[in-house]
Short mmCIF file of C-alpha atoms in Angstrom, two decimals:
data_model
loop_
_atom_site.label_atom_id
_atom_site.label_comp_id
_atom_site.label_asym_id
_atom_site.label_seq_id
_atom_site.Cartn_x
_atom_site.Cartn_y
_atom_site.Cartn_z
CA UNK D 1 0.00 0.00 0.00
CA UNK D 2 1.48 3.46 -0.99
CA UNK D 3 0.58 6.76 -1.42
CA UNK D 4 -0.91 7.28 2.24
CA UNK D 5 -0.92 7.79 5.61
CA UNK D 6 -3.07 6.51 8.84
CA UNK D 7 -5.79 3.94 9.27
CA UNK D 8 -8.44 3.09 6.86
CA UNK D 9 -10.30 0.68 9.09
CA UNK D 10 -14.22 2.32 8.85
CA UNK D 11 -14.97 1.33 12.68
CA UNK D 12 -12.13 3.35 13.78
CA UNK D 13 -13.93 6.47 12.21
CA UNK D 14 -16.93 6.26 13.98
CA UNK D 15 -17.99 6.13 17.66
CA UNK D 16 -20.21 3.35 19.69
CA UNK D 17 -23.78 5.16 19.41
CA UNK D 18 -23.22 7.43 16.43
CA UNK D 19 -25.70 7.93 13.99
CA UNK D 20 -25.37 7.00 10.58
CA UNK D 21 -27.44 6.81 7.76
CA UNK D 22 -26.73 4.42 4.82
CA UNK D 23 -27.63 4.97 1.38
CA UNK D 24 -29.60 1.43 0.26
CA UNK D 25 -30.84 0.72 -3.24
CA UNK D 26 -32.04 -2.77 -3.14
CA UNK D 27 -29.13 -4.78 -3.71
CA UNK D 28 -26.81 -7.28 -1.88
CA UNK D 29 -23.98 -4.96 -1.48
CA UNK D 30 -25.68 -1.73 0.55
CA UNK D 31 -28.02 -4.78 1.99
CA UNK D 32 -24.79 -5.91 3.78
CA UNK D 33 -23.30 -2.36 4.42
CA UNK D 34 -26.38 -1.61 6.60
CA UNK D 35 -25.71 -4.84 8.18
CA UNK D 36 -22.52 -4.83 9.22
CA UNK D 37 -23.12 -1.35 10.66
CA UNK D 38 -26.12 -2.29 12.56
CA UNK D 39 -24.24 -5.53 14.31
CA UNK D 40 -21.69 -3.36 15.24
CA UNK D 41 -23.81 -1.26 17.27
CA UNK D 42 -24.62 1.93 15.66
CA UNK D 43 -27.36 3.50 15.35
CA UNK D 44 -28.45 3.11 11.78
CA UNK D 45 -31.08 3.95 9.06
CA UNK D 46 -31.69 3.72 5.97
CA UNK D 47 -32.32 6.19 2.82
CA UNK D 48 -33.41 5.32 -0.17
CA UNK D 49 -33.04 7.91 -3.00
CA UNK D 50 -35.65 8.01 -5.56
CA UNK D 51 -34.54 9.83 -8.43
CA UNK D 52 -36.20 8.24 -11.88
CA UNK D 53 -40.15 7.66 -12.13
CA UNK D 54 -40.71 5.88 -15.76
CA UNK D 55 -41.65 2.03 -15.75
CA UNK D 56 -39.57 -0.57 -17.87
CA UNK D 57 -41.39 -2.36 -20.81
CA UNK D 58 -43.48 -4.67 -18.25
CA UNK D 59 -44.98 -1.66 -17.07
CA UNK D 60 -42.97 -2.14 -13.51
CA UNK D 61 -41.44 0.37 -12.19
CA UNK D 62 -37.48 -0.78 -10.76
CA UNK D 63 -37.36 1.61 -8.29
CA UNK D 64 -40.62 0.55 -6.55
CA UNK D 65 -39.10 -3.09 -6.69
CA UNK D 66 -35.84 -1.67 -5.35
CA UNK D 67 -37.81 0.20 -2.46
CA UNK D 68 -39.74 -2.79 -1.65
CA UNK D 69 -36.43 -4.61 -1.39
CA UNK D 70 -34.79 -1.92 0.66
CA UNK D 71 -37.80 -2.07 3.06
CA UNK D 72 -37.88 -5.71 3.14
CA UNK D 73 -34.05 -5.58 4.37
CA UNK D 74 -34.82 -2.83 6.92
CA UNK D 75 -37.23 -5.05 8.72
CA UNK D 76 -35.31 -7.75 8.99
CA UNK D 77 -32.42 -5.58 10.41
CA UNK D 78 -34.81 -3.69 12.51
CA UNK D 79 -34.13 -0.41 11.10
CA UNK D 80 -35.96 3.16 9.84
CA UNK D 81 -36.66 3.69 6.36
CA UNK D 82 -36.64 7.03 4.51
CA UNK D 83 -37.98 7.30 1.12
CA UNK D 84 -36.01 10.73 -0.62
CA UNK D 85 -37.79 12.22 -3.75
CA UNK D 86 -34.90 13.48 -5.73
CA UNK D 87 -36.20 13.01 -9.34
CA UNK D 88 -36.10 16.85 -9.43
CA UNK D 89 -32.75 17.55 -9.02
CA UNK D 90 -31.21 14.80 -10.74
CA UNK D 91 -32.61 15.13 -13.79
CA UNK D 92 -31.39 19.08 -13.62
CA UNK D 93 -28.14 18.40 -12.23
CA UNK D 94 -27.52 15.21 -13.68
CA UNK D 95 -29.71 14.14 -17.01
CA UNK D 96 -30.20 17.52 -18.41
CA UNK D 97 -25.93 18.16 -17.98
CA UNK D 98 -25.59 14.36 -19.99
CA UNK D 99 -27.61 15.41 -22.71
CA UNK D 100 -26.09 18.28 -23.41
CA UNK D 101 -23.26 16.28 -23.36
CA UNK D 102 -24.39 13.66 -25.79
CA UNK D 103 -26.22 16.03 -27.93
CA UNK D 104 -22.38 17.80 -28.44
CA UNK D 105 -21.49 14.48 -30.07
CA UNK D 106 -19.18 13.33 -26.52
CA UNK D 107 -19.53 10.28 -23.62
CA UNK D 108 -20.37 11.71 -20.57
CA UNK D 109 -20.65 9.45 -17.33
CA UNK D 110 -23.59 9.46 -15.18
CA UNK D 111 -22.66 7.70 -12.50
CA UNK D 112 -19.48 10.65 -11.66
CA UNK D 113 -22.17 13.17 -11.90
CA UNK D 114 -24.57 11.21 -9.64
CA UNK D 115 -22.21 10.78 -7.01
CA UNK D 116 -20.98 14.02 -6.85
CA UNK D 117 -24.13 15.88 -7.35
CA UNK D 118 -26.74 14.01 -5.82
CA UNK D 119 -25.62 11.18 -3.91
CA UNK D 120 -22.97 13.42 -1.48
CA UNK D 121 -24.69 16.31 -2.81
CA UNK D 122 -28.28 17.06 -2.51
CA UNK D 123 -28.79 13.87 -0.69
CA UNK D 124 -26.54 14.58 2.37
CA UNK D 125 -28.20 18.18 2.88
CA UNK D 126 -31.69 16.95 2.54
CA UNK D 127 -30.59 14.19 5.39
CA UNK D 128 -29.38 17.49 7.43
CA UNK D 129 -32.79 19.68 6.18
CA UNK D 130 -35.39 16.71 6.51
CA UNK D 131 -33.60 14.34 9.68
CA UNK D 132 -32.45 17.57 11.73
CA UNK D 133 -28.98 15.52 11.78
CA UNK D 134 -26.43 17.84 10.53
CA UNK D 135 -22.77 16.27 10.54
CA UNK D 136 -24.05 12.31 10.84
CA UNK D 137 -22.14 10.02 8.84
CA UNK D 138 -23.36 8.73 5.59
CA UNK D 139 -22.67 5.13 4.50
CA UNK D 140 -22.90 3.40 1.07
CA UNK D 141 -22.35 -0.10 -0.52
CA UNK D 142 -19.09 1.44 -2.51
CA UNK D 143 -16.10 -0.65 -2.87
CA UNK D 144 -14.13 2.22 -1.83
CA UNK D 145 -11.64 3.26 1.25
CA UNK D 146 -11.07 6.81 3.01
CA UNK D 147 -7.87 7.96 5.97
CA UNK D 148 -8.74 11.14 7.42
CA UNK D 149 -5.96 13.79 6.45
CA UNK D 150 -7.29 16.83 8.88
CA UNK D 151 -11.06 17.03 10.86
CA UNK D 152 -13.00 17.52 7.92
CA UNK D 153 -10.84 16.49 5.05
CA UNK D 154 -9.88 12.69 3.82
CA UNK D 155 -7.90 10.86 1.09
CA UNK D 156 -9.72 8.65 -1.40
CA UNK D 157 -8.08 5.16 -1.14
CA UNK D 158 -8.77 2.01 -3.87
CA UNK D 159 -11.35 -1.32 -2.59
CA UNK D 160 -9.25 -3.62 -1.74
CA UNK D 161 -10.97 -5.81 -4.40
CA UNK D 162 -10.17 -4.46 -7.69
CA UNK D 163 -12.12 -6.22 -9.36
CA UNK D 164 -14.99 -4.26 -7.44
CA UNK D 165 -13.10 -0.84 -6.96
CA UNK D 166 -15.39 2.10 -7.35
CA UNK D 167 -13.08 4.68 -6.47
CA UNK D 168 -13.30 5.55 -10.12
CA UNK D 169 -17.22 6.59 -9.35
CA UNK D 170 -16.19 8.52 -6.66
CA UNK D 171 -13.75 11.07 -8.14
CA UNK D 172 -15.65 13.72 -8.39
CA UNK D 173 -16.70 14.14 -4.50
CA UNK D 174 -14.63 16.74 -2.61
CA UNK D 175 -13.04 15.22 0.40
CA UNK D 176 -15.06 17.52 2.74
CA UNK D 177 -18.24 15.33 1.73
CA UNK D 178 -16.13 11.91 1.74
CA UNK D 179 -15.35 12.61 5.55
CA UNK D 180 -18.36 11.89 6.49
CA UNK D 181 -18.40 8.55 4.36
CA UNK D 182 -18.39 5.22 5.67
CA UNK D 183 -17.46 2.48 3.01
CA UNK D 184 -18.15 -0.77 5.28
CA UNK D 185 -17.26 -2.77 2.32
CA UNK D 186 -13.98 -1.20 1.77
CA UNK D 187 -11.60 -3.77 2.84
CA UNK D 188 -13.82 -6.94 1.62
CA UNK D 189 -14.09 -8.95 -1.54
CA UNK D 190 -17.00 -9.46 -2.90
CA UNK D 191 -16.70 -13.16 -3.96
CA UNK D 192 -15.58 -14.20 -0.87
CA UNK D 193 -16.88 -11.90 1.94
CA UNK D 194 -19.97 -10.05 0.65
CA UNK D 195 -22.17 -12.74 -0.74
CA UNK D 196 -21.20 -15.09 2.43
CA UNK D 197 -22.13 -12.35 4.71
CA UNK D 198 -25.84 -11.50 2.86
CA UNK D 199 -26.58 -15.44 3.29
CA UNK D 200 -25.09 -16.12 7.02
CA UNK D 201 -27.33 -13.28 8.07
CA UNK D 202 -30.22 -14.46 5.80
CA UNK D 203 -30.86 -10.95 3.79
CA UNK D 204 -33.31 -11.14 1.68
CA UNK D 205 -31.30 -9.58 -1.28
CA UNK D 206 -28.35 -12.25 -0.67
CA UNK D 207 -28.99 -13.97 -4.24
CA UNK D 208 -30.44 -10.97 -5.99
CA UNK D 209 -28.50 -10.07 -9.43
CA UNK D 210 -26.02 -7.60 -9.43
CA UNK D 211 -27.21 -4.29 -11.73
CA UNK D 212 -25.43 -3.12 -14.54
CA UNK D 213 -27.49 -0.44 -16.43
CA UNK D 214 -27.60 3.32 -15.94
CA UNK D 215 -30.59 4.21 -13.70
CA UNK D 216 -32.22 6.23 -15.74
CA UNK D 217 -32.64 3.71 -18.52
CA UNK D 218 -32.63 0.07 -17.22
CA UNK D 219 -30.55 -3.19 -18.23
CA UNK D 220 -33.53 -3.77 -20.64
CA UNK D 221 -33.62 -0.81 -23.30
CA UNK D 222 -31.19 0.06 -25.85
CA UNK D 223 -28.93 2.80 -24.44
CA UNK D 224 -29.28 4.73 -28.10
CA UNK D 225 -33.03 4.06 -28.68
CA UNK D 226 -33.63 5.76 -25.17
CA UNK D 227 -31.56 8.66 -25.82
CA UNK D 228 -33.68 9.15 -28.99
CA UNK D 229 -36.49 10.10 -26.91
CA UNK D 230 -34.81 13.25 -25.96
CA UNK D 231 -32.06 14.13 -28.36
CA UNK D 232 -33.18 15.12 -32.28
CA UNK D 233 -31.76 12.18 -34.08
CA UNK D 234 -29.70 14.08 -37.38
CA UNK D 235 -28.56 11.41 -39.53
CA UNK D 236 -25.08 12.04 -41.08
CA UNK D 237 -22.23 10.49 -42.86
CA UNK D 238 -20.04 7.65 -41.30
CA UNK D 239 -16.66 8.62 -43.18
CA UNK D 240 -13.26 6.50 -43.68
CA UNK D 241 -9.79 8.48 -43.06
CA UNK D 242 -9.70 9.17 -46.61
CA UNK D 243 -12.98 11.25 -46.67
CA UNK D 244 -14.55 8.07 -48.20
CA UNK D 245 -18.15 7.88 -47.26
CA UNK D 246 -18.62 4.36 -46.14
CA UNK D 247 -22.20 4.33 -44.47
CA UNK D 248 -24.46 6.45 -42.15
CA UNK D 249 -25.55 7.27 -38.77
CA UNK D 250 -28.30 8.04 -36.70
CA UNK D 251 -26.92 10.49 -34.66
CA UNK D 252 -23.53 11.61 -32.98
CA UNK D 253 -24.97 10.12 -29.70
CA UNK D 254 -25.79 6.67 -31.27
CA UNK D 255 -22.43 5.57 -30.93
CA UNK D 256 -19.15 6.17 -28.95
CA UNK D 257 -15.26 6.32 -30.08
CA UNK D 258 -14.25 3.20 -30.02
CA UNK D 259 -17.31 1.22 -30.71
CA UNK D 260 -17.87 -0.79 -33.66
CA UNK D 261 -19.91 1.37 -36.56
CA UNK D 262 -21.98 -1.94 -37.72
CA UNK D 263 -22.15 -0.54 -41.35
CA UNK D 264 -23.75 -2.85 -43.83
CA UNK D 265 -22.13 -4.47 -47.11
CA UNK D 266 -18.43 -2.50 -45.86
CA UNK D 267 -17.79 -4.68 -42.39
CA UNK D 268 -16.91 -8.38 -42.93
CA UNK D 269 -14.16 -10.23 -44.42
CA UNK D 270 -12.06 -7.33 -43.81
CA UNK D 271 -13.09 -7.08 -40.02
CA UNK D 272 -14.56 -4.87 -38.65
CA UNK D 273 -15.13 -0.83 -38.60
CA UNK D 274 -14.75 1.05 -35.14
CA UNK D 275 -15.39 5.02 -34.13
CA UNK D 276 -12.32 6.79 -34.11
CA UNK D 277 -13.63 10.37 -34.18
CA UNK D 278 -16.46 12.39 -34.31
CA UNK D 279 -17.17 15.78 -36.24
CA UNK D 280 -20.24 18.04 -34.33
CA UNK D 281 -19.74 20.95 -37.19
CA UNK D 282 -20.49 18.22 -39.92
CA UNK D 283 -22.49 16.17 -37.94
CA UNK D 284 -20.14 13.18 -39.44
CA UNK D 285 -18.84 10.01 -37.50
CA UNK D 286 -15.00 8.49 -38.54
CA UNK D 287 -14.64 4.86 -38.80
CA UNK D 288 -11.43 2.93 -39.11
CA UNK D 289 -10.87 -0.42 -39.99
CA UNK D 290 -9.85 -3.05 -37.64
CA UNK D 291 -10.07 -2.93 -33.61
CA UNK D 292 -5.95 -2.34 -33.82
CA UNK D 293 -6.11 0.71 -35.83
CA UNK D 294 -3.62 3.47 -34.30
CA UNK D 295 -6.41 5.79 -35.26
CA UNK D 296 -8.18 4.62 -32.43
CA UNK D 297 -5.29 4.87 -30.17
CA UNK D 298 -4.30 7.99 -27.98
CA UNK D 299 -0.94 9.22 -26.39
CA UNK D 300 -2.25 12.33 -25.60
CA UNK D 301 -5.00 14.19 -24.57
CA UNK D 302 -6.04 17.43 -22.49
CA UNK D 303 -9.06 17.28 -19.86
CA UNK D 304 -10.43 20.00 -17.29
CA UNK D 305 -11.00 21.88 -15.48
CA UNK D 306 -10.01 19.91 -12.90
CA UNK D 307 -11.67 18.76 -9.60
CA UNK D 308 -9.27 17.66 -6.88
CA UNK D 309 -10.43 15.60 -3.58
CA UNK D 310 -8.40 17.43 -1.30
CA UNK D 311 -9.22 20.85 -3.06
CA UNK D 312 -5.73 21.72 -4.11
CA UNK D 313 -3.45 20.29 -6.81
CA UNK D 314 -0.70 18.06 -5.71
CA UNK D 315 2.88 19.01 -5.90
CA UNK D 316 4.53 19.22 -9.34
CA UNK D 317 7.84 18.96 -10.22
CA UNK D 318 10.15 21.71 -10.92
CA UNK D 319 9.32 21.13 -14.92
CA UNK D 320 5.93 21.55 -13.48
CA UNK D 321 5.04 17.72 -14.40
CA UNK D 322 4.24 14.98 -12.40
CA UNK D 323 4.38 11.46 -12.84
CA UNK D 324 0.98 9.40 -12.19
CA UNK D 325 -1.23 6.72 -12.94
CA UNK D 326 -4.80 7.42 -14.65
CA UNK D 327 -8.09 5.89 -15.90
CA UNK D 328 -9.97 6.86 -18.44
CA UNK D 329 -13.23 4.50 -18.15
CA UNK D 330 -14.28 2.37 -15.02
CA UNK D 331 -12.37 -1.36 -14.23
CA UNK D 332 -9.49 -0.47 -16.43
CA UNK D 333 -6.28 -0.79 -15.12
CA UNK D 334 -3.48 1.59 -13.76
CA UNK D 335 -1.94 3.74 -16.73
CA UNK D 336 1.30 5.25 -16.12
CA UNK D 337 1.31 9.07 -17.50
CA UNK D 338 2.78 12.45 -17.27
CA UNK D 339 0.53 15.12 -16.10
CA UNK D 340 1.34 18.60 -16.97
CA UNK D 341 -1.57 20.69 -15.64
CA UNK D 342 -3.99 19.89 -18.40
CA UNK D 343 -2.44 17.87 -20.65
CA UNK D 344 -1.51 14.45 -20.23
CA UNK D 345 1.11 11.88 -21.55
CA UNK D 346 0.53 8.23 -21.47
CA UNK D 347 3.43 5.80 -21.62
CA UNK D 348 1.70 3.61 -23.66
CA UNK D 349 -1.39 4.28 -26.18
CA UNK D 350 -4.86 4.01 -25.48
CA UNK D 351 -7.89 2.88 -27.34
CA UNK D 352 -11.05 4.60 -27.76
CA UNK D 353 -10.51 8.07 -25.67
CA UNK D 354 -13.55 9.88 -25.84
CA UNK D 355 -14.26 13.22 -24.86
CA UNK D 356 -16.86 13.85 -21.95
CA UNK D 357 -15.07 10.68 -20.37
CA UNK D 358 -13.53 11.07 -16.89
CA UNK D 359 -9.91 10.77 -16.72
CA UNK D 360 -9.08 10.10 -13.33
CA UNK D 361 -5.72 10.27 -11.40
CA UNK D 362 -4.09 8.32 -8.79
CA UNK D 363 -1.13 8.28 -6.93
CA UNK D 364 -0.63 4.75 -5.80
CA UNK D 365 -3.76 3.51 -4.30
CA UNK D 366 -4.90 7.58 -3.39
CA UNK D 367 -7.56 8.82 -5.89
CA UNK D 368 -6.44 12.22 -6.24
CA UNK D 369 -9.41 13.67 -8.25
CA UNK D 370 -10.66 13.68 -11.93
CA UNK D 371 -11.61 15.84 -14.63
CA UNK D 372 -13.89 15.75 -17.88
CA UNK D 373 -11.61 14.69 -21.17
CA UNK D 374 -11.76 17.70 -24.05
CA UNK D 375 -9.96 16.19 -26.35
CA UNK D 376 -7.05 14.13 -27.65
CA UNK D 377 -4.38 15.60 -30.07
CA UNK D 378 -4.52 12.60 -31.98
CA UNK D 379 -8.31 12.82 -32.75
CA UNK D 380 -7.89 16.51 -33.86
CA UNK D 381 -4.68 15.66 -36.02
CA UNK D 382 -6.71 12.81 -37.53
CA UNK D 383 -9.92 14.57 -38.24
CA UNK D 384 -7.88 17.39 -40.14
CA UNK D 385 -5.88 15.09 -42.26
#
């Protein structure tokens, strides 16, 4: 472990007694956080934030089945239940912000935005407004880890399982929110400790399926067919480096950089075509032939402005660089880089950089902060040849 200092062990950051409140949204993972809280003897309940209203294509609504679930838990664990209506602010501070984002033709990422904006945003001061509570901790289900730095300020530490880590999600909270965080699950993997726990305390979400789709659209829809509902869908040219037309598209937000273009009677025995680049001005996609194209590869790219946990930038060098490790896109591994204020350097290439992504930094296992991607110089050099 590097990059830190102090204990990250969650019980030593709260008192016998203490309140806490613990985000639940009807799965196995905040399921357990709530219980391993409550059998440690604090005194805990439960919030679960409400903050999409539409039903699926059964006509059921997942949130209601979530809430059931959360409520379900809470009586077994003997614990309050709030209900938080935050459909309001998310889709202003959250939905509305993505589709700008998509409608400029980039990838934003919901789940940063969430976090930071609603989850340890509005949520924690409508706990303070609506529970009279101010300053009582605020647990999750995140596969995340925080060590207090100063009374109100923390670092932003890597789950031990990496395979889980969500510190990724978490980025964009300031450290004065994340010290009043718990992250019970921290320091546990979830193939061997989570699951185990959920059945030896017979939760009722123990064998319930992990979710994987955004909340505001479900695992069940077609992520482009749902943005159709609110974005104008302007059809366009799908172009080859060359400037040779090669098929069509349904929309700059249809598709991503890096994703295959599906373009019929061109893909096949040649492989097939991938995103490398995207044109808002023309309303034209790029498309390059062959998942190990070096158009879809990036050295370089420049992101901001920049959100840091702690609220200040960490110490560059005297050539005003610094060497880290980054992410560009949730699960993927470390990537050593230079980071020169804005700009950064990767030591090796990656694929499919698009802008509106997060790049996020770290310094060993420390999360140092993220910041919105604007561009790479190698999608600008390639859309001008």
């Amino acid at each position: 472990m590097s990059g830190h200092a102090g204990t990250t062990n969650w019980q030593a950051q709260i008192k016998p007694g203490d309140k806490v409140y613990v985000g639940m949204s009807g799965g196995v993972d905040s399921s357990v956080a709530a219980y391993l809280l409550k059998s440690h003897g604090y005194d805990v309940e439960a919030i679960f934030m409400r903050n999409w209203d539409t039903r699926d294509e059964r006509g059921e609504c997942p949130s209601a089945r979530d809430y059931h679930d959360v409520q379900r838990v809470c009586a077994q664990l003997d614990i309050k239940c709030h209900q938080i209506d935050l459909v309001k602010q998310y889709w202003n501070n959250v939905f509305s912000t993505c589709l700008d984002v998509f409608a400029a033709g980039q990838t934003p990422n919901p789940d940063i935005l969430c976090n930071s904006q609603i989850k340890f945003g509005v949520l924690l001061d409508e706990i303070d407004r609506r529970l009279c509570t101010r300053g009582a901790w605020f647990a999750t289900g995140h596969y995340a880890r925080t060590v207090k730095t100063h009374p109100d300020q923390v670092n932003l530490l890597r789950g031990v399982d990496r395979r889980k880590d969500q510190s990724y999600y978490l980025s964009g909270v300031s450290g004065r929110r994340l010290s009043r965080a718990v992250f019970p699950l921290g320091s546990l993997i979830k193939s061997q400790h989570v699951r185990q726990i959920a059945r030896g305390a017979r939760l009722v979400t123990a064998e319930k399926e992990e979710s994987m789709g955004i909340c505001f659209v479900g695992e069940r829809r077609r992520f482009d067919k749902f943005l159709a509902e609110y974005l104008p869908q302007r059809e366009g040219d799908v172009l080859a480096s060359n400037g040779r037309v090669i098929g069509r598209h349904r929309g700059l937000f249809t598709k991503t950089i890096g994703q295959a273009a599906s373009i019929p009677g061109v893909s096949g025995m040649n492989g097939k075509w991938y995103i490398y680049a995207k044109d808002p001005v023309r309303n034209c996609m790029y498309a390059a032939l062959g998942r190990d194209n070096s158009l879809l590869l990036s050295n370089n790219i420049t992101a901001g402005p920049a959100h840091w946990i702690t609220g200040t930038a960490p110490e560059f060098g005297p050539d005003n660089r610094l060497e880290l490790d980054a992410q560009v896109r949730y699960m993927q591994l470390p990537q050593p880089c230079v980071v020169d204020y804005i700009s950064v350097r990767f030591q090796d290439a990656q694929f499919g950089i698009a802008s509106g992504q997060y790049l996020t930094l770290y310094q060993g296992d420390v999360c140092l902060g993220s910041a919105p991607i604007c561009s790479t110089t190698d999608m600008a050099r390639a859309i001008d040849e």
